[in-house]
Short mmCIF file of C-alpha atoms in Angstrom, two decimals:
data_model
loop_
_atom_site.label_atom_id
_atom_site.label_comp_id
_atom_site.label_asym_id
_atom_site.label_seq_id
_atom_site.Cartn_x
_atom_site.Cartn_y
_atom_site.Cartn_z
CA GLY A 85 -15.10 11.69 8.97
CA ALA A 86 -15.78 9.85 5.77
CA GLY A 87 -12.23 8.68 5.19
CA VAL A 88 -8.88 8.12 6.85
CA SER A 89 -7.57 11.46 8.06
CA GLN A 90 -3.89 12.21 8.51
CA SER A 91 -2.12 15.22 9.94
CA PRO A 92 -0.06 17.13 9.25
CA SER A 93 -0.31 16.83 5.51
CA ASN A 94 3.15 18.33 5.15
CA LYS A 95 5.96 18.62 7.66
CA VAL A 96 9.42 20.06 7.23
CA THR A 97 11.70 19.41 10.16
CA GLU A 98 15.35 19.83 10.99
CA LYS A 99 17.59 16.83 11.28
CA GLY A 100 17.68 15.59 14.85
CA LYS A 101 14.23 16.83 15.81
CA ASP A 102 11.35 14.56 16.79
CA VAL A 103 8.12 14.44 14.79
CA GLU A 104 4.68 13.07 15.45
CA LEU A 105 2.30 12.04 12.71
CA ARG A 106 -1.35 11.45 13.46
CA CYS A 107 -3.89 9.13 11.89
CA ASP A 108 -7.65 9.10 12.41
CA PRO A 109 -9.00 5.87 10.94
CA ILE A 110 -12.50 5.39 9.62
CA SER A 111 -14.87 4.99 12.54
CA GLY A 112 -15.39 1.37 13.49
CA HIS A 113 -12.35 0.05 11.64
CA THR A 114 -10.44 -2.37 13.83
CA ALA A 115 -7.33 -2.63 11.68
CA LEU A 116 -4.86 0.22 11.24
CA TYR A 117 -1.65 0.25 9.24
CA TRP A 118 1.30 2.55 8.74
CA TYR A 119 3.31 2.45 5.53
CA ARG A 120 6.15 4.59 4.22
CA GLN A 121 6.61 5.53 0.60
CA SER A 122 9.75 7.20 -0.67
CA LEU A 123 9.57 9.21 -3.88
CA GLY A 124 8.76 6.96 -6.81
CA GLN A 125 9.01 3.83 -4.68
CA GLY A 126 6.65 1.18 -3.40
CA LEU A 127 5.04 0.99 0.00
CA GLU A 128 7.16 -0.15 2.91
CA PHE A 129 5.25 -1.80 5.76
CA LEU A 130 5.92 -0.22 9.15
CA ILE A 131 3.38 -1.40 11.70
CA TYR A 132 -0.08 -2.96 11.97
CA PHE A 133 -2.65 -2.69 14.77
CA GLN A 134 -5.61 -5.05 15.05
CA GLY A 135 -8.13 -4.40 17.78
CA ASN A 136 -6.65 -4.89 21.22
CA SER A 137 -3.98 -7.32 20.05
CA ALA A 138 -0.30 -6.58 20.32
CA PRO A 139 0.77 -4.67 17.19
CA ASP A 140 2.99 -6.17 14.52
CA LYS A 141 6.00 -3.84 14.71
CA SER A 142 8.24 -5.92 12.50
CA GLY A 143 8.46 -3.25 9.80
CA LEU A 144 9.74 -0.39 11.94
CA PRO A 145 13.19 0.42 10.49
CA SER A 146 14.89 1.40 13.75
CA ASP A 147 14.24 2.09 17.42
CA ARG A 148 13.80 5.76 16.54
CA PHE A 149 10.39 4.80 15.20
CA SER A 150 7.45 4.02 17.44
CA ALA A 151 3.69 4.03 17.14
CA GLU A 152 0.75 3.75 19.42
CA ARG A 153 -2.96 3.49 19.02
CA THR A 154 -5.09 4.87 21.80
CA GLY A 155 -8.53 3.51 22.55
CA GLY A 156 -8.49 1.41 19.43
CA SER A 157 -8.91 4.50 17.28
CA VAL A 158 -6.41 7.31 16.71
CA SER A 159 -2.81 6.37 16.07
CA THR A 160 0.39 8.37 16.37
CA LEU A 161 3.64 7.52 14.61
CA THR A 162 6.64 9.10 16.31
CA ILE A 163 10.06 9.47 14.75
CA GLN A 164 12.80 10.53 17.12
CA ARG A 165 16.02 12.25 16.11
CA THR A 166 14.95 12.45 12.49
CA GLN A 167 17.45 11.74 9.74
CA GLN A 168 17.38 12.84 6.11
CA GLU A 169 16.65 9.29 4.99
CA ASP A 170 13.39 9.48 6.95
CA SER A 171 12.04 11.88 4.32
CA ALA A 172 9.06 10.16 2.71
CA VAL A 173 5.30 10.06 2.61
CA TYR A 174 3.90 8.28 5.62
CA LEU A 175 0.62 6.63 4.75
CA CYS A 176 -1.94 5.43 7.22
CA ALA A 177 -4.68 2.98 6.27
CA SER A 178 -7.56 1.28 8.02
CA SER A 179 -9.95 -1.56 7.33
CA PRO A 180 -12.99 -2.99 9.06
CA GLN A 181 -11.31 -6.38 9.40
CA PRO A 182 -7.82 -7.90 9.14
CA PRO A 183 -6.48 -7.67 5.57
CA GLY A 184 -6.84 -11.37 4.88
CA HIS A 185 -10.59 -11.47 5.38
CA LEU A 186 -12.75 -12.01 2.35
CA GLY A 187 -14.33 -8.86 1.03
CA ASN A 188 -12.20 -6.65 3.23
CA THR A 189 -11.23 -3.30 1.77
CA ILE A 190 -8.30 -1.20 2.97
CA TYR A 191 -8.64 2.56 2.81
CA PHE A 192 -5.61 4.82 2.70
CA GLY A 193 -5.33 8.36 3.94
CA GLU A 194 -3.78 11.13 1.87
CA GLY A 195 -0.47 10.75 3.68
CA SER A 196 1.85 12.97 5.64
CA TRP A 197 4.73 14.29 3.56
CA LEU A 198 7.80 14.50 5.77
CA THR A 199 10.91 16.37 4.69
CA VAL A 200 13.96 16.33 6.93
CA VAL A 201 16.46 19.10 6.16
CA GLY B 22 11.18 -13.21 4.34
CA GLN B 23 8.36 -12.83 1.90
CA GLN B 24 9.04 -10.68 -1.13
CA VAL B 25 6.63 -9.42 -3.72
CA MET B 26 8.10 -8.48 -7.08
CA GLN B 27 6.37 -6.61 -9.88
CA ILE B 28 7.28 -6.29 -13.52
CA PRO B 29 7.62 -4.18 -15.46
CA GLN B 30 8.59 -1.20 -13.34
CA TYR B 31 7.49 1.17 -16.09
CA GLN B 32 4.94 0.69 -18.85
CA HIS B 33 4.56 3.19 -21.67
CA VAL B 34 1.35 2.48 -23.56
CA GLN B 35 -0.30 4.01 -26.60
CA GLU B 36 -3.92 4.87 -25.98
CA GLY B 37 -6.10 2.02 -27.16
CA GLU B 38 -3.46 -0.67 -26.67
CA ASP B 39 -3.53 -3.48 -24.15
CA PHE B 40 -0.91 -4.23 -21.52
CA THR B 41 -0.26 -6.59 -18.63
CA THR B 42 1.60 -6.15 -15.37
CA TYR B 43 2.82 -9.12 -13.36
CA CYS B 44 3.26 -9.82 -9.68
CA ASN B 45 5.33 -12.65 -8.23
CA SER B 46 5.79 -13.75 -4.65
CA SER B 47 8.58 -15.82 -3.17
CA THR B 48 6.07 -17.57 -0.91
CA THR B 49 2.53 -18.85 -1.26
CA LEU B 50 -0.07 -16.19 -0.61
CA SER B 51 -3.39 -16.53 1.13
CA ASN B 52 -4.70 -13.70 -0.98
CA ILE B 53 -3.53 -10.87 -3.17
CA GLN B 54 -4.83 -7.35 -3.59
CA TRP B 55 -4.36 -4.73 -6.28
CA TYR B 56 -4.24 -0.98 -5.78
CA LYS B 57 -4.02 2.03 -8.08
CA GLN B 58 -2.23 5.23 -7.14
CA ARG B 59 -2.72 8.28 -9.30
CA PRO B 60 0.16 10.77 -9.49
CA GLY B 61 0.23 12.75 -6.25
CA GLY B 62 -2.52 10.63 -4.76
CA HIS B 63 -2.82 7.76 -2.34
CA PRO B 64 -3.33 4.07 -3.13
CA VAL B 65 -6.91 3.07 -3.84
CA PHE B 66 -8.07 -0.50 -3.41
CA LEU B 67 -9.13 -2.19 -6.65
CA ILE B 68 -9.72 -5.85 -5.92
CA GLN B 69 -8.90 -8.86 -3.76
CA LEU B 70 -8.24 -12.36 -5.13
CA VAL B 71 -8.39 -15.36 -2.84
CA LYS B 72 -8.86 -18.59 -4.77
CA SER B 73 -6.29 -20.48 -6.78
CA GLY B 74 -6.75 -19.72 -10.47
CA GLU B 75 -9.30 -17.01 -9.75
CA VAL B 76 -10.12 -14.51 -12.48
CA LYS B 77 -12.03 -11.30 -11.85
CA LYS B 78 -12.99 -8.53 -14.23
CA GLN B 79 -13.70 -4.87 -13.67
CA LYS B 80 -14.72 -3.33 -16.97
CA ARG B 81 -11.46 -3.19 -18.97
CA LEU B 82 -9.37 -4.65 -16.13
CA THR B 83 -8.84 -8.40 -15.76
CA PHE B 84 -7.15 -9.76 -12.64
CA GLN B 85 -5.79 -13.29 -12.31
CA PHE B 86 -4.43 -15.27 -9.38
CA GLY B 87 -2.10 -18.11 -10.29
CA GLU B 88 -2.83 -21.76 -9.63
CA ALA B 89 0.02 -21.97 -7.14
CA LYS B 90 -1.09 -18.71 -5.48
CA LYS B 91 2.35 -17.25 -5.97
CA ASN B 92 1.69 -14.94 -8.87
CA SER B 93 -0.92 -12.61 -10.20
CA SER B 94 -1.50 -10.40 -13.20
CA LEU B 95 -3.47 -7.35 -14.17
CA HIS B 96 -4.41 -6.96 -17.81
CA ILE B 97 -5.88 -3.71 -19.12
CA THR B 98 -7.51 -3.62 -22.53
CA ALA B 99 -8.01 -0.56 -24.72
CA THR B 100 -5.95 1.66 -22.43
CA GLN B 101 -7.30 5.14 -21.76
CA THR B 102 -5.58 8.24 -20.41
CA THR B 103 -7.52 7.74 -17.17
CA ASP B 104 -5.52 4.55 -16.62
CA VAL B 105 -2.41 6.61 -15.86
CA GLY B 106 -0.93 5.84 -12.46
CA THR B 107 1.01 3.25 -10.55
CA TYR B 108 -0.51 -0.17 -10.02
CA PHE B 109 0.56 -2.07 -6.94
CA CYS B 110 -0.04 -5.65 -5.98
CA ALA B 111 0.03 -6.58 -2.32
CA GLY B 112 0.11 -10.04 -0.85
CA ILE B 113 -0.64 -11.66 2.46
CA THR B 114 0.70 -14.96 3.74
CA THR B 115 -1.21 -17.24 6.09
CA ASP B 116 1.29 -16.70 8.89
CA SER B 117 1.23 -12.93 8.69
CA TRP B 118 -2.35 -11.74 8.42
CA GLY B 119 -1.55 -8.13 9.07
CA LYS B 120 1.56 -7.63 7.00
CA LEU B 121 0.27 -6.68 3.59
CA GLN B 122 3.47 -6.71 1.53
CA PHE B 123 3.41 -4.38 -1.45
CA GLY B 124 5.30 -4.79 -4.67
CA ALA B 125 7.27 -1.84 -6.03
CA GLY B 126 4.50 -1.06 -8.50
CA THR B 127 4.19 -0.63 -12.23
CA GLN B 128 4.10 3.00 -13.31
CA VAL B 129 1.87 3.37 -16.35
CA VAL B 130 2.14 6.27 -18.76
CA VAL B 131 -0.42 6.57 -21.54
CA THR B 132 0.28 8.43 -24.75
CA PRO B 133 -2.80 9.87 -26.51
#
């Protein structure tokens, strides 16, 4: 597709259930990021994938959170045993190069709105 | 760890007025980026600044990167209603190329 695609766009889940959020980056983009944004707040870094390198997982808030990126393309963010404080918009982004490269542009998807009840 | 702070958190502007939002980092940045997020939308990349003291303009928007590469500013002249949204700065340090750290953003409201 033309942009970063995320699914589902909205998810309501019961506390304690597991959820999976999917991200399809722009074709050819080697870098993929997951961020979390709570209502009216800034973006909280979760995880970063770059090519075949080991991901930077330093932003994952707990061991209930995990992410993988298969074949250097699609990524899945999994939240196990969801809690109410996990409610937020989960934003995926991709870029053709690492974020520090000159002229690099990062493109965000529309986000997956997660509500834990 | 690195922290990126933005001020003000909210900016209420009369249409036609100018305003500035500021971004400060606790550590030296290799580069800084600015994003705009419209209400209900996702962040959209505006610009990247790399050099110490760099100044870039996009129409009514002027972006600056401080000499010490620890702060940045966004100045908007003759504000229009289309400028409504939240403006985020995001910084990268040389030892963390992937961790783009976002500030909390400045939410801009424009009164006609």
